[in-house]
JSON list of C-alpha atoms in Angstrom, two decimals:
[
{"chain": "A", "resi": 4, "resn": "MET", "atom": "CA", "xyz": [-25.68, -15.49, -9.56]},
{"chain": "A", "resi": 5, "resn": "THR", "atom": "CA", "xyz": [-22.69, -15.97, -11.89]},
{"chain": "A", "resi": 6, "resn": "LEU", "atom": "CA", "xyz": [-19.33, -17.33, -11.05]},
{"chain": "A", "resi": 7, "resn": "ASN", "atom": "CA", "xyz": [-16.47, -15.10, -12.25]},
{"chain": "A", "resi": 8, "resn": "LYS", "atom": "CA", "xyz": [-12.89, -16.08, -12.63]},
{"chain": "A", "resi": 9, "resn": "GLY", "atom": "CA", "xyz": [-10.31, -13.22, -12.98]},
{"chain": "A", "resi": 10, "resn": "VAL", "atom": "CA", "xyz": [-6.60, -14.06, -13.94]},
{"chain": "A", "resi": 11, "resn": "THR", "atom": "CA", "xyz": [-3.74, -11.58, -13.77]},
{"chain": "A", "resi": 12, "resn": "LYS", "atom": "CA", "xyz": [-0.82, -12.48, -16.05]},
{"chain": "A", "resi": 13, "resn": "PHE", "atom": "CA", "xyz": [2.76, -11.43, -15.92]},
{"chain": "A", "resi": 14, "resn": "THR", "atom": "CA", "xyz": [3.61, -9.44, -19.38]},
{"chain": "A", "resi": 15, "resn": "LEU", "atom": "CA", "xyz": [6.84, -8.77, -21.04]},
{"chain": "A", "resi": 16, "resn": "PHE", "atom": "CA", "xyz": [6.76, -6.26, -23.76]},
{"chain": "A", "resi": 17, "resn": "PHE", "atom": "CA", "xyz": [2.83, -6.55, -23.82]},
{"chain": "A", "resi": 18, "resn": "ILE", "atom": "CA", "xyz": [2.99, -10.26, -24.29]},
{"chain": "A", "resi": 19, "resn": "PRO", "atom": "CA", "xyz": [1.24, -12.24, -21.49]},
{"chain": "A", "resi": 20, "resn": "LEU", "atom": "CA", "xyz": [3.50, -14.99, -20.35]},
{"chain": "A", "resi": 21, "resn": "PHE", "atom": "CA", "xyz": [2.17, -16.83, -17.25]},
{"chain": "A", "resi": 22, "resn": "PRO", "atom": "CA", "xyz": [-0.58, -16.27, -14.58]},
{"chain": "A", "resi": 23, "resn": "THR", "atom": "CA", "xyz": [0.43, -14.59, -11.34]},
{"chain": "A", "resi": 24, "resn": "ARG", "atom": "CA", "xyz": [-2.95, -14.38, -9.50]},
{"chain": "A", "resi": 25, "resn": "THR", "atom": "CA", "xyz": [-6.40, -15.87, -9.85]},
{"chain": "A", "resi": 26, "resn": "ARG", "atom": "CA", "xyz": [-9.44, -14.29, -8.17]},
{"chain": "A", "resi": 27, "resn": "TYR", "atom": "CA", "xyz": [-12.98, -15.60, -7.96]},
{"chain": "A", "resi": 28, "resn": "ALA", "atom": "CA", "xyz": [-16.25, -13.76, -7.36]},
{"chain": "A", "resi": 29, "resn": "LEU", "atom": "CA", "xyz": [-19.98, -14.09, -7.39]},
{"chain": "A", "resi": 30, "resn": "THR", "atom": "CA", "xyz": [-22.00, -11.56, -9.20]},
{"chain": "A", "resi": 31, "resn": "CYS", "atom": "CA", "xyz": [-25.78, -10.94, -8.68]},
{"chain": "A", "resi": 32, "resn": "THR", "atom": "CA", "xyz": [-27.41, -10.94, -12.16]},
{"chain": "A", "resi": 33, "resn": "TRP", "atom": "CA", "xyz": [-30.18, -8.76, -10.87]},
{"chain": "A", "resi": 34, "resn": "CYS", "atom": "CA", "xyz": [-28.37, -5.95, -9.10]},
{"chain": "A", "resi": 35, "resn": "GLY", "atom": "CA", "xyz": [-24.72, -6.38, -10.07]},
{"chain": "A", "resi": 36, "resn": "THR", "atom": "CA", "xyz": [-23.34, -6.73, -6.64]},
{"chain": "A", "resi": 37, "resn": "THR", "atom": "CA", "xyz": [-20.09, -8.58, -6.58]},
{"chain": "A", "resi": 38, "resn": "ALA", "atom": "CA", "xyz": [-18.67, -10.54, -3.69]},
{"chain": "A", "resi": 39, "resn": "PRO", "atom": "CA", "xyz": [-15.19, -12.26, -3.71]},
{"chain": "A", "resi": 40, "resn": "ILE", "atom": "CA", "xyz": [-15.06, -15.73, -2.72]},
{"chain": "A", "resi": 41, "resn": "GLY", "atom": "CA", "xyz": [-12.04, -18.18, -2.26]},
{"chain": "A", "resi": 42, "resn": "LYS", "atom": "CA", "xyz": [-10.81, -20.89, -4.63]},
{"chain": "A", "resi": 43, "resn": "ARG", "atom": "CA", "xyz": [-12.29, -23.78, -2.53]},
{"chain": "A", "resi": 44, "resn": "GLU", "atom": "CA", "xyz": [-15.71, -22.13, -2.52]},
{"chain": "A", "resi": 45, "resn": "ALA", "atom": "CA", "xyz": [-15.55, -21.60, -6.33]},
{"chain": "A", "resi": 46, "resn": "GLU", "atom": "CA", "xyz": [-14.45, -25.15, -7.08]},
{"chain": "A", "resi": 47, "resn": "SER", "atom": "CA", "xyz": [-17.33, -26.44, -4.75]},
{"chain": "A", "resi": 48, "resn": "LEU", "atom": "CA", "xyz": [-19.89, -24.40, -6.59]},
{"chain": "A", "resi": 49, "resn": "LYS", "atom": "CA", "xyz": [-18.60, -25.42, -9.88]},
{"chain": "A", "resi": 50, "resn": "THR", "atom": "CA", "xyz": [-18.90, -29.08, -9.08]},
{"chain": "A", "resi": 51, "resn": "GLN", "atom": "CA", "xyz": [-22.38, -28.73, -7.70]},
{"chain": "A", "resi": 52, "resn": "LEU", "atom": "CA", "xyz": [-23.41, -26.96, -10.89]},
{"chain": "A", "resi": 53, "resn": "GLN", "atom": "CA", "xyz": [-21.92, -29.72, -13.10]},
{"chain": "A", "resi": 54, "resn": "GLY", "atom": "CA", "xyz": [-23.05, -32.77, -11.41]}
]
């Protein structure tokens, strides 16, 4: 499984200025299935992997 973070940014004349939305998802490396998860779940998984 891989943890993916997608950020949508507000753009003005094709220049990204600031983030407006952040989404997290888990993707299976074997079959490619993607499941969205919440921010708390993503942060929890990230801390478990780091330490």
